[in-house]
Amino acid sequence: MKKYLKICITVLLSLLLLISVTGCQPNTAKQQEKPKIINISYSTKPLNAPAIVALEKKMFEDEFAKDEIQVKWYELEGPATTEALAGKSIDFATSLNYVSAIISNANGNDIKILSSYSKFPKGIGLVAAKGGEIASVADLKGKKVALQKGTMLHEMLIKALAEAGMSANDVEIISMASADALNALLQKQVDAAVIPDPLLTKGIASQKITLIRNAEGLILGQAVIAARTEFIQKYPETTKRFLEIHQQILDWIQENQVEALRMTADANGMELKAVTALYPKFDFTMPIDSQDIEKLKESAEFLKANGFIKSDVDPDELINHLVDTGYLPK
């Protein structure tokens, strides 16, 4: 009887140990789960030194190769970026403008803003033909204004109009890419345009256009790093590492600024002198603070009031759900 009891206890202890060990395995596997490929969108414009350095130095490729993770890059801008996120063609968007992120999320695209990518309100401007009849925002009444709709450029124009006691109904907004908007202005096909740097500085330097108003004091002027919610929830450690590598790139730029600006000049077909002059307009730090959150909520409220997002959307809840800074490097 004692022998039988001893055998039962031994078997029971063995079973408990087995359950304990196997019970931990799924969690361990989940923590260590990694994607085989990471798909990232980028843009070299308006003056995206971090993306250019990342491509040139292959820092993401080298770091993720240690875990046999392949990195693929896709050059995308504007609505194409949010469409790619929605279609799961990309996992991370490294320079998505915040207005596109808000509108896309409000329309059901389950994405998260993970960090700031850049802020550049001084690098966005409303311009008109030099020596023409438009010398102030008030002069735009009844005129054609070219810009990329559904972006921060669009928000900037409407807020500039409101500042002058006008609304979007007082102008004719023509939607086109920024380079085309500048060209349309130079060809006198439109009366004004809202464009970012380096197009803004190039245009003014041509002596053919003049700056009416920049975006400072009107909008946040921010691009963000965004990602698919499904991806970051499945691969949280990979997401944290992604942002850590991005911070490493920013540190490298800080320590090797001349080389970084030379890379940026070459990538954008610009003179090094011009890039050096423009670079101080851009803030590439990653944190998103409480003031940024409030400005994002203001933008969401603005987009709701102007029909870009549904009237039943709560701007505060939208931004609280959209922004997740928990993956940022400590």
mmCIF file of C-alpha atoms in Angstrom:
data_model
loop_
_atom_site.group_PDB
_atom_site.id
_atom_site.type_symbol
_atom_site.label_atom_id
_atom_site.label_comp_id
_atom_site.label_asym_id
_atom_site.label_seq_id
_atom_site.Cartn_x
_atom_site.Cartn_y
_atom_site.Cartn_z
ATOM 1 C CA MET A 1 0.000 0.000 0.000
ATOM 2 C CA LYS A 2 2.813 2.405 0.938
ATOM 3 C CA LYS A 3 4.673 1.459 -2.221
ATOM 4 C CA TYR A 4 1.538 2.096 -4.292
ATOM 5 C CA LEU A 5 1.001 5.484 -2.603
ATOM 6 C CA LYS A 6 4.612 6.430 -3.237
ATOM 7 C CA ILE A 7 4.250 5.598 -6.936
ATOM 8 C CA CYS A 8 1.045 7.688 -7.167
ATOM 9 C CA ILE A 9 2.701 10.680 -5.557
ATOM 10 C CA THR A 10 5.672 10.374 -7.900
ATOM 11 C CA VAL A 11 3.395 10.231 -10.957
ATOM 12 C CA LEU A 12 1.338 13.184 -9.692
ATOM 13 C CA LEU A 13 4.442 15.306 -9.128
ATOM 14 C CA SER A 14 5.697 14.408 -12.595
ATOM 15 C CA LEU A 15 2.382 15.457 -14.132
ATOM 16 C CA LEU A 16 2.390 18.766 -12.231
ATOM 17 C CA LEU A 17 5.921 19.468 -13.404
ATOM 18 C CA LEU A 18 4.989 18.627 -16.988
ATOM 19 C CA ILE A 19 1.950 20.906 -16.859
ATOM 20 C CA SER A 20 4.041 23.699 -15.373
ATOM 21 C CA VAL A 21 6.722 23.415 -18.039
ATOM 22 C CA THR A 22 4.381 23.041 -21.024
ATOM 23 C CA GLY A 23 2.136 25.783 -19.659
ATOM 24 C CA CYS A 24 5.012 28.252 -19.917
ATOM 25 C CA GLN A 25 6.011 27.248 -23.416
ATOM 26 C CA PRO A 26 3.282 29.071 -25.394
ATOM 27 C CA ASN A 27 4.054 32.360 -23.608
ATOM 28 C CA THR A 28 7.779 31.955 -24.207
ATOM 29 C CA ALA A 29 7.179 31.195 -27.858
ATOM 30 C CA LYS A 30 4.888 34.177 -28.144
ATOM 31 C CA GLN A 31 7.474 36.489 -26.618
ATOM 32 C CA GLN A 32 10.115 35.203 -29.010
ATOM 33 C CA GLU A 33 7.874 35.209 -32.113
ATOM 34 C CA LYS A 34 9.364 37.278 -34.918
ATOM 35 C CA PRO A 35 8.211 38.187 -38.415
ATOM 36 C CA LYS A 36 10.116 36.863 -41.419
ATOM 37 C CA ILE A 37 9.811 40.164 -43.278
ATOM 38 C CA ILE A 38 9.250 43.762 -42.210
ATOM 39 C CA ASN A 39 7.766 46.047 -44.866
ATOM 40 C CA ILE A 40 8.477 49.757 -44.383
ATOM 41 C CA SER A 41 7.366 52.807 -46.345
ATOM 42 C CA TYR A 42 9.549 55.895 -46.655
ATOM 43 C CA SER A 43 9.801 59.224 -48.415
ATOM 44 C CA THR A 44 12.928 61.304 -48.986
ATOM 45 C CA LYS A 45 10.800 64.460 -49.005
ATOM 46 C CA PRO A 46 10.424 67.089 -47.724
ATOM 47 C CA LEU A 47 13.890 66.696 -46.180
ATOM 48 C CA ASN A 48 13.785 63.281 -44.538
ATOM 49 C CA ALA A 49 17.388 62.768 -43.477
ATOM 50 C CA PRO A 50 16.550 59.777 -41.199
ATOM 51 C CA ALA A 51 15.018 57.801 -44.087
ATOM 52 C CA ILE A 52 17.884 58.673 -46.407
ATOM 53 C CA VAL A 53 20.519 57.675 -43.848
ATOM 54 C CA ALA A 54 18.612 54.464 -43.035
ATOM 55 C CA LEU A 55 18.608 53.480 -46.710
ATOM 56 C CA GLU A 56 22.232 54.461 -47.244
ATOM 57 C CA LYS A 57 23.671 52.872 -44.086
ATOM 58 C CA LYS A 58 21.339 49.829 -44.082
ATOM 59 C CA MET A 59 21.070 49.992 -40.305
ATOM 60 C CA PHE A 60 17.639 48.340 -40.193
ATOM 61 C CA GLU A 61 18.783 45.560 -42.528
ATOM 62 C CA ASP A 62 21.954 44.879 -40.553
ATOM 63 C CA GLU A 63 20.234 44.821 -37.167
ATOM 64 C CA PHE A 64 17.261 42.677 -38.159
ATOM 65 C CA ALA A 65 19.465 40.291 -40.165
ATOM 66 C CA LYS A 66 20.810 39.090 -36.800
ATOM 67 C CA ASP A 67 17.392 37.487 -36.262
ATOM 68 C CA GLU A 68 17.015 36.429 -39.896
ATOM 69 C CA ILE A 69 14.368 39.108 -40.466
ATOM 70 C CA GLN A 70 14.314 40.614 -43.947
ATOM 71 C CA VAL A 71 13.617 44.334 -44.414
ATOM 72 C CA LYS A 72 11.864 45.665 -47.509
ATOM 73 C CA TRP A 73 11.427 49.371 -48.330
ATOM 74 C CA TYR A 74 8.684 51.041 -50.376
ATOM 75 C CA GLU A 75 8.724 54.680 -51.444
ATOM 76 C CA LEU A 76 5.195 55.976 -50.836
ATOM 77 C CA GLU A 77 3.572 59.356 -50.223
ATOM 78 C CA GLY A 78 0.169 60.686 -49.225
ATOM 79 C CA PRO A 79 -2.933 58.442 -49.553
ATOM 80 C CA ALA A 80 -0.851 55.613 -51.049
ATOM 81 C CA THR A 81 0.751 55.132 -47.619
ATOM 82 C CA THR A 82 -2.496 54.716 -45.676
ATOM 83 C CA GLU A 83 -3.859 52.467 -48.435
ATOM 84 C CA ALA A 84 -0.779 50.263 -48.117
ATOM 85 C CA LEU A 85 -1.239 50.062 -44.332
ATOM 86 C CA ALA A 86 -4.904 49.158 -44.769
ATOM 87 C CA GLY A 87 -4.016 46.534 -47.383
ATOM 88 C CA LYS A 88 -1.261 45.068 -45.169
ATOM 89 C CA SER A 89 1.315 45.756 -47.888
ATOM 90 C CA ILE A 90 3.448 47.591 -45.326
ATOM 91 C CA ASP A 91 3.847 47.198 -41.572
ATOM 92 C CA PHE A 92 5.448 50.558 -40.699
ATOM 93 C CA ALA A 93 5.084 54.013 -42.263
ATOM 94 C CA THR A 94 8.084 56.125 -41.311
ATOM 95 C CA SER A 95 6.882 59.550 -42.426
ATOM 96 C CA LEU A 96 3.097 59.635 -42.527
ATOM 97 C CA ASN A 97 1.559 63.075 -42.169
ATOM 98 C CA TYR A 98 -0.632 63.260 -39.102
ATOM 99 C CA VAL A 99 -3.770 64.435 -40.920
ATOM 100 C CA SER A 100 -3.713 61.385 -43.186
ATOM 101 C CA ALA A 101 -3.225 59.173 -40.115
ATOM 102 C CA ILE A 102 -6.220 60.719 -38.325
ATOM 103 C CA ILE A 103 -8.531 60.522 -41.349
ATOM 104 C CA SER A 104 -7.478 56.966 -42.175
ATOM 105 C CA ASN A 105 -7.983 55.744 -38.606
ATOM 106 C CA ALA A 106 -11.351 57.500 -38.348
ATOM 107 C CA ASN A 107 -12.397 55.637 -41.497
ATOM 108 C CA GLY A 108 -11.647 52.257 -39.933
ATOM 109 C CA ASN A 109 -7.969 51.672 -40.750
ATOM 110 C CA ASP A 110 -6.652 50.096 -37.528
ATOM 111 C CA ILE A 111 -3.269 51.782 -37.163
ATOM 112 C CA LYS A 112 -1.281 53.349 -34.341
ATOM 113 C CA ILE A 113 0.911 56.427 -34.216
ATOM 114 C CA LEU A 114 4.016 55.199 -32.385
ATOM 115 C CA SER A 115 6.169 58.326 -32.360
ATOM 116 C CA SER A 116 6.853 61.629 -33.997
ATOM 117 C CA TYR A 117 8.970 61.490 -37.145
ATOM 118 C CA SER A 118 9.412 65.199 -37.803
ATOM 119 C CA LYS A 119 7.871 68.595 -37.166
ATOM 120 C CA PHE A 120 8.302 71.357 -39.716
ATOM 121 C CA PRO A 121 5.576 74.072 -39.649
ATOM 122 C CA LYS A 122 8.104 76.649 -40.891
ATOM 123 C CA GLY A 123 8.737 74.396 -43.874
ATOM 124 C CA ILE A 124 5.168 74.657 -45.191
ATOM 125 C CA GLY A 125 3.954 77.768 -46.942
ATOM 126 C CA LEU A 126 1.150 79.417 -48.887
ATOM 127 C CA VAL A 127 2.708 81.028 -51.950
ATOM 128 C CA ALA A 128 1.553 83.157 -54.871
ATOM 129 C CA ALA A 129 3.111 84.665 -57.981
ATOM 130 C CA LYS A 130 5.609 87.401 -57.182
ATOM 131 C CA GLY A 131 4.396 90.882 -58.092
ATOM 132 C CA GLY A 132 0.853 89.588 -58.607
ATOM 133 C CA GLU A 133 -2.431 90.681 -57.069
ATOM 134 C CA ILE A 134 -2.222 88.317 -54.082
ATOM 135 C CA ALA A 135 -0.299 89.860 -51.213
ATOM 136 C CA SER A 136 -2.255 88.418 -48.269
ATOM 137 C CA VAL A 137 -4.570 85.542 -47.426
ATOM 138 C CA ALA A 138 -7.550 87.891 -47.763
ATOM 139 C CA ASP A 139 -6.670 88.374 -51.437
ATOM 140 C CA LEU A 140 -7.431 84.713 -52.141
ATOM 141 C CA LYS A 141 -11.199 85.261 -52.256
ATOM 142 C CA GLY A 142 -12.522 83.723 -55.473
ATOM 143 C CA LYS A 143 -9.081 82.402 -56.460
ATOM 144 C CA LYS A 144 -7.749 78.933 -57.337
ATOM 145 C CA VAL A 145 -5.422 77.341 -54.771
ATOM 146 C CA ALA A 146 -3.497 74.137 -55.531
ATOM 147 C CA LEU A 147 -2.528 71.656 -52.802
ATOM 148 C CA GLN A 148 -2.706 68.000 -51.858
ATOM 149 C CA LYS A 149 -6.155 67.477 -50.340
ATOM 150 C CA GLY A 150 -6.646 65.559 -47.109
ATOM 151 C CA THR A 151 -3.191 66.443 -45.787
ATOM 152 C CA MET A 152 -1.701 68.947 -43.358
ATOM 153 C CA LEU A 153 -1.316 71.322 -46.333
ATOM 154 C CA HIS A 154 -5.093 71.334 -46.693
ATOM 155 C CA GLU A 155 -5.577 71.945 -42.987
ATOM 156 C CA MET A 156 -3.043 74.783 -43.097
ATOM 157 C CA LEU A 157 -4.954 76.573 -45.896
ATOM 158 C CA ILE A 158 -8.348 76.324 -44.192
ATOM 159 C CA LYS A 159 -6.919 77.583 -40.893
ATOM 160 C CA ALA A 160 -5.164 80.433 -42.694
ATOM 161 C CA LEU A 161 -8.465 81.329 -44.342
ATOM 162 C CA ALA A 162 -10.254 81.224 -40.979
ATOM 163 C CA GLU A 163 -7.588 83.502 -39.526
ATOM 164 C CA ALA A 164 -8.465 85.984 -42.273
ATOM 165 C CA GLY A 165 -12.205 85.663 -41.622
ATOM 166 C CA MET A 166 -12.824 83.384 -44.610
ATOM 167 C CA SER A 167 -13.652 79.727 -45.278
ATOM 168 C CA ALA A 168 -12.913 77.043 -47.858
ATOM 169 C CA ASN A 169 -16.039 78.144 -49.718
ATOM 170 C CA ASP A 170 -14.314 81.436 -50.531
ATOM 171 C CA VAL A 171 -11.697 79.745 -52.738
ATOM 172 C CA GLU A 172 -11.511 76.988 -55.342
ATOM 173 C CA ILE A 173 -9.224 74.220 -54.058
ATOM 174 C CA ILE A 174 -7.492 72.185 -56.759
ATOM 175 C CA SER A 175 -6.079 68.863 -55.559
ATOM 176 C CA MET A 176 -2.655 67.846 -56.878
ATOM 177 C CA ALA A 177 0.744 66.663 -55.718
ATOM 178 C CA SER A 178 3.000 69.384 -54.319
ATOM 179 C CA ALA A 179 5.444 69.416 -57.250
ATOM 180 C CA ASP A 180 2.511 69.721 -59.664
ATOM 181 C CA ALA A 181 0.979 72.477 -57.511
ATOM 182 C CA LEU A 182 4.154 74.548 -57.743
ATOM 183 C CA ASN A 183 4.373 73.963 -61.491
ATOM 184 C CA ALA A 184 0.712 74.938 -61.939
ATOM 185 C CA LEU A 185 1.404 78.183 -60.069
ATOM 186 C CA LEU A 186 4.464 78.947 -62.203
ATOM 187 C CA GLN A 187 2.410 78.229 -65.339
ATOM 188 C CA LYS A 188 -0.325 80.572 -64.029
ATOM 189 C CA GLN A 189 -2.883 77.784 -64.077
ATOM 190 C CA VAL A 190 -3.719 78.521 -60.426
ATOM 191 C CA ASP A 191 -3.434 81.687 -58.335
ATOM 192 C CA ALA A 192 -1.740 80.230 -55.244
ATOM 193 C CA ALA A 193 -0.428 76.981 -53.797
ATOM 194 C CA VAL A 194 0.409 75.399 -50.440
ATOM 195 C CA ILE A 195 3.698 73.504 -50.673
ATOM 196 C CA PRO A 196 6.349 72.066 -48.323
ATOM 197 C CA ASP A 197 10.116 72.355 -48.382
ATOM 198 C CA PRO A 198 12.334 71.867 -50.287
ATOM 199 C CA LEU A 199 9.883 72.959 -53.006
ATOM 200 C CA LEU A 200 8.996 76.019 -50.933
ATOM 201 C CA THR A 201 12.560 77.289 -50.684
ATOM 202 C CA LYS A 202 13.334 76.360 -54.306
ATOM 203 C CA GLY A 203 10.290 78.247 -55.528
ATOM 204 C CA ILE A 204 11.058 81.371 -53.512
ATOM 205 C CA ALA A 205 14.688 81.259 -54.656
ATOM 206 C CA SER A 206 13.493 81.310 -58.265
ATOM 207 C CA GLN A 207 12.219 84.874 -57.655
ATOM 208 C CA LYS A 208 8.969 83.889 -59.360
ATOM 209 C CA ILE A 209 6.838 83.274 -56.256
ATOM 210 C CA THR A 210 6.474 84.912 -52.877
ATOM 211 C CA LEU A 211 5.572 83.564 -49.433
ATOM 212 C CA ILE A 212 2.197 84.756 -48.165
ATOM 213 C CA ARG A 213 2.063 82.770 -44.901
ATOM 214 C CA ASN A 214 3.900 79.807 -43.407
ATOM 215 C CA ALA A 215 2.197 77.194 -41.222
ATOM 216 C CA GLU A 216 3.741 78.220 -37.909
ATOM 217 C CA GLY A 217 1.024 78.926 -35.364
ATOM 218 C CA LEU A 218 -1.626 77.316 -37.563
ATOM 219 C CA ILE A 219 -0.877 73.583 -37.556
ATOM 220 C CA LEU A 220 1.424 71.084 -35.866
ATOM 221 C CA GLY A 221 3.160 70.360 -39.162
ATOM 222 C CA GLN A 222 4.073 66.854 -38.096
ATOM 223 C CA ALA A 223 4.918 63.580 -39.789
ATOM 224 C CA VAL A 224 4.686 60.444 -37.653
ATOM 225 C CA ILE A 225 5.849 56.855 -37.489
ATOM 226 C CA ALA A 226 2.739 54.698 -37.734
ATOM 227 C CA ALA A 227 2.160 50.960 -37.860
ATOM 228 C CA ARG A 228 -0.554 48.383 -38.289
ATOM 229 C CA THR A 229 -2.114 47.555 -34.918
ATOM 230 C CA GLU A 230 -2.283 43.855 -35.789
ATOM 231 C CA PHE A 231 1.473 43.780 -36.479
ATOM 232 C CA ILE A 232 2.612 45.565 -33.328
ATOM 233 C CA GLN A 233 0.349 43.468 -31.104
ATOM 234 C CA LYS A 234 1.705 40.267 -32.651
ATOM 235 C CA TYR A 235 5.340 41.430 -32.578
ATOM 236 C CA PRO A 236 5.739 43.877 -29.667
ATOM 237 C CA GLU A 237 9.461 43.226 -29.175
ATOM 238 C CA THR A 238 10.143 43.725 -32.875
ATOM 239 C CA THR A 239 8.223 46.996 -32.732
ATOM 240 C CA LYS A 240 10.290 48.240 -29.798
ATOM 241 C CA ARG A 241 13.461 47.262 -31.605
ATOM 242 C CA PHE A 242 12.310 49.072 -34.740
ATOM 243 C CA LEU A 243 11.993 52.322 -32.794
ATOM 244 C CA GLU A 244 15.312 51.716 -31.033
ATOM 245 C CA ILE A 245 17.048 51.405 -34.409
ATOM 246 C CA HIS A 246 15.366 54.595 -35.589
ATOM 247 C CA GLN A 247 16.728 56.381 -32.510
ATOM 248 C CA GLN A 248 20.175 54.977 -33.307
ATOM 249 C CA ILE A 249 19.902 56.557 -36.751
ATOM 250 C CA LEU A 250 19.023 59.915 -35.194
ATOM 251 C CA ASP A 251 22.040 59.593 -32.892
ATOM 252 C CA TRP A 252 24.260 58.806 -35.876
ATOM 253 C CA ILE A 253 22.976 61.888 -37.724
ATOM 254 C CA GLN A 254 23.714 64.036 -34.684
ATOM 255 C CA GLU A 255 27.282 62.740 -34.560
ATOM 256 C CA ASN A 256 27.840 62.801 -38.339
ATOM 257 C CA GLN A 257 25.719 65.755 -39.433
ATOM 258 C CA VAL A 258 27.864 66.908 -42.363
ATOM 259 C CA GLU A 259 27.855 63.426 -43.895
ATOM 260 C CA ALA A 260 24.129 63.010 -43.229
ATOM 261 C CA LEU A 261 23.296 66.326 -44.879
ATOM 262 C CA ARG A 262 25.464 65.434 -47.867
ATOM 263 C CA MET A 263 23.499 62.192 -48.265
ATOM 264 C CA THR A 264 20.247 64.158 -48.004
ATOM 265 C CA ALA A 265 21.401 66.697 -50.603
ATOM 266 C CA ASP A 266 22.375 63.928 -53.044
ATOM 267 C CA ALA A 267 19.096 62.032 -52.536
ATOM 268 C CA ASN A 268 16.999 65.145 -53.211
ATOM 269 C CA GLY A 269 19.174 66.580 -55.981
ATOM 270 C CA MET A 270 19.952 69.685 -53.935
ATOM 271 C CA GLU A 271 23.019 71.733 -53.128
ATOM 272 C CA LEU A 272 24.585 70.930 -49.754
ATOM 273 C CA LYS A 273 24.415 74.620 -48.887
ATOM 274 C CA ALA A 274 20.631 74.643 -49.422
ATOM 275 C CA VAL A 275 20.092 71.507 -47.324
ATOM 276 C CA THR A 276 22.264 72.905 -44.534
ATOM 277 C CA ALA A 277 20.159 76.074 -44.503
ATOM 278 C CA LEU A 278 16.867 74.154 -44.495
ATOM 279 C CA TYR A 279 17.719 71.476 -41.939
ATOM 280 C CA PRO A 280 17.163 73.666 -38.821
ATOM 281 C CA LYS A 281 13.474 73.980 -39.814
ATOM 282 C CA PHE A 282 13.013 70.281 -39.024
ATOM 283 C CA ASP A 283 12.699 68.671 -35.586
ATOM 284 C CA PHE A 284 13.303 64.913 -35.848
ATOM 285 C CA THR A 285 12.969 64.026 -32.154
ATOM 286 C CA MET A 286 10.696 61.055 -31.481
ATOM 287 C CA PRO A 287 8.677 61.766 -28.291
ATOM 288 C CA ILE A 288 5.047 62.854 -28.462
ATOM 289 C CA ASP A 289 4.200 64.974 -25.420
ATOM 290 C CA SER A 290 0.905 66.106 -23.911
ATOM 291 C CA GLN A 291 0.938 69.338 -25.936
ATOM 292 C CA ASP A 292 1.298 67.329 -29.146
ATOM 293 C CA ILE A 293 -1.645 65.160 -28.084
ATOM 294 C CA GLU A 294 -3.804 68.236 -27.506
ATOM 295 C CA LYS A 295 -2.868 69.631 -30.933
ATOM 296 C CA LEU A 296 -3.719 66.305 -32.546
ATOM 297 C CA LYS A 297 -7.108 66.442 -30.826
ATOM 298 C CA GLU A 298 -7.590 69.994 -32.113
ATOM 299 C CA SER A 299 -6.804 68.757 -35.610
ATOM 300 C CA ALA A 300 -9.280 65.883 -35.245
ATOM 301 C CA GLU A 301 -11.928 68.380 -34.101
ATOM 302 C CA PHE A 302 -11.093 70.582 -37.087
ATOM 303 C CA LEU A 303 -11.292 67.643 -39.512
ATOM 304 C CA LYS A 304 -14.657 66.652 -38.054
ATOM 305 C CA ALA A 305 -16.012 70.203 -38.323
ATOM 306 C CA ASN A 306 -14.930 70.382 -41.963
ATOM 307 C CA GLY A 307 -16.369 67.025 -43.009
ATOM 308 C CA PHE A 308 -13.145 65.046 -43.375
ATOM 309 C CA ILE A 309 -14.225 62.570 -40.703
ATOM 310 C CA LYS A 310 -17.684 61.434 -39.639
ATOM 311 C CA SER A 311 -19.779 63.657 -37.403
ATOM 312 C CA ASP A 312 -20.314 60.887 -34.830
ATOM 313 C CA VAL A 313 -16.577 60.504 -34.145
ATOM 314 C CA ASP A 314 -15.348 61.718 -30.748
ATOM 315 C CA PRO A 315 -12.009 63.512 -31.459
ATOM 316 C CA ASP A 316 -10.630 62.868 -27.957
ATOM 317 C CA GLU A 317 -11.417 59.147 -28.076
ATOM 318 C CA LEU A 318 -10.066 58.922 -31.615
ATOM 319 C CA ILE A 319 -6.657 60.364 -30.712
ATOM 320 C CA ASN A 320 -6.451 58.462 -27.421
ATOM 321 C CA HIS A 321 -6.968 55.251 -29.390
ATOM 322 C CA LEU A 322 -4.709 56.268 -32.273
ATOM 323 C CA VAL A 323 -1.583 57.311 -30.366
ATOM 324 C CA ASP A 324 0.409 54.636 -28.539
ATOM 325 C CA THR A 325 3.829 55.756 -27.310
ATOM 326 C CA GLY A 326 4.381 52.666 -25.154
ATOM 327 C CA TYR A 327 6.900 51.202 -27.611
ATOM 328 C CA LEU A 328 9.250 54.199 -27.537
ATOM 329 C CA PRO A 329 12.804 53.635 -26.263
ATOM 330 C CA LYS A 330 13.102 54.479 -22.564
#
